[in-house]
């Protein structure tokens, strides 16, 4: 198919497709008759993947490029690809910390939590820092120690991670290693979970307002 | 203090402070001696709040404005403020769905899930749509039905929401209604949970690679 049909089928404007081609996110088409360029099902799939990562999961073009590089290396294990993807798609925290005392308290709380869950040695430094920065902001606004809530959060994170690993392992038993599926599920999973969490909050807060207690 | 000291104390550049003043995110200072303008602790607090919402939680200036409007209305209940904040800070999904068949399957799965958890009636339509869009993208990439994983996600979301409601109710018993705290905790909580989830994934994936099973 020509670029016009590719655009129609995927809902991606032709100008955007050309941009993805220039940025090497989308593989080039094949030269057809005359001066035409032909695209196929692989291009439709790749465009769907790019749009899911960009618009659904909110990744930048640079981050999508890194995810596609990970997938292009054909890693043997989905778990290995997952580690590389998680590193590539992290949103850097930029919060500047003026009050050092508060940061130390946040660092202590975060490091203790990571230690308790056996995550201290494997936690990538940028995720640990994201936690410290968020917690410092929380303290600096004069809020009390949310240690108990943090524990609930960590429990939920551990439960989700093992559910995801189970699903990847099961899919691997059935269909062989499907690295793209594992990566897409994990990245989109973040968007899905954020929506579910907000729905659960609205439901819980409506229930609490109705006097049924939290 | 003058704007220079306000900038030093909060780590926010003077030009950015002036921008927040123009956008009415930051309240104006008081006119001091001569032609000077004076700022106080309330400005330091407000700037810390704005930066936490912007850089840590990733909200846009427009979304921050809406959160501050909710807080400025002095709602009687933290739960009521929470509902308004959740509505104001939603990131709209923009994924365009070319394949209608897939969307219907995703809609069925999402609606069934919301129904099962008793969320169908209270779920704001934009969050429900975000789920449908993410799930449609997942299906369109040829992935199998993630219904079991979705159930685990919904369980975790429900557990987190009730932990948050408990914490808000407890803080209210101790310190009276603290709407800002409830709102900040919920908004920053999303960032905190995303970091924890990624750490848990790295840990679980390292454990699985080491052959200890998922």
PDB file of C-alpha atoms in Angstrom, chain B residues 1 3 12 30 47 51 54 63 68 72 74 84-85 91 105 109 142 172 183 194 205 210 213:
ATOM      1  CA  UNK B   1      11.607  38.803  51.726  1.00  0.00           C
ATOM      2  CA  UNK B   3      11.797  37.917  45.066  1.00  0.00           C
ATOM      3  CA  UNK B  12      12.664  28.333  41.696  1.00  0.00           C
ATOM      4  CA  UNK B  30       2.547  42.824  49.651  1.00  0.00           C
ATOM      5  CA  UNK B  47       5.839  27.565  45.405  1.00  0.00           C
ATOM      6  CA  UNK B  51       6.813  22.577  42.012  1.00  0.00           C
ATOM      7  CA  UNK B  54       4.592  20.254  38.257  1.00  0.00           C
ATOM      8  CA  UNK B  63      -3.994  21.380  35.749  1.00  0.00           C
ATOM      9  CA  UNK B  68      -5.300  25.253  43.386  1.00  0.00           C
ATOM     10  CA  UNK B  72      -9.043  27.623  47.373  1.00  0.00           C
ATOM     11  CA  UNK B  74     -12.013  25.329  51.127  1.00  0.00           C
ATOM     12  CA  UNK B  84     -12.561  17.325  42.058  1.00  0.00           C
ATOM     13  CA  UNK B  85      -8.758  16.954  41.946  1.00  0.00           C
ATOM     14  CA  UNK B  91      -4.353  13.177  31.306  1.00  0.00           C
ATOM     15  CA  UNK B 105     -13.954  -6.240  22.592  1.00  0.00           C
ATOM     16  CA  UNK B 109     -13.798  -6.405  28.896  1.00  0.00           C
ATOM     17  CA  UNK B 142      -2.076  -9.116  18.505  1.00  0.00           C
ATOM     18  CA  UNK B 172      -8.616  13.995  59.884  1.00  0.00           C
ATOM     19  CA  UNK B 183      -4.837  16.029  47.571  1.00  0.00           C
ATOM     20  CA  UNK B 194       4.958   4.157  39.542  1.00  0.00           C
ATOM     21  CA  UNK B 205      12.540  -9.961  36.631  1.00  0.00           C
ATOM     22  CA  UNK B 210      18.174 -16.177  38.085  1.00  0.00           C
ATOM     23  CA  UNK B 213      10.696 -18.830  38.981  1.00  0.00           C
TER      24      UNK B 213
END
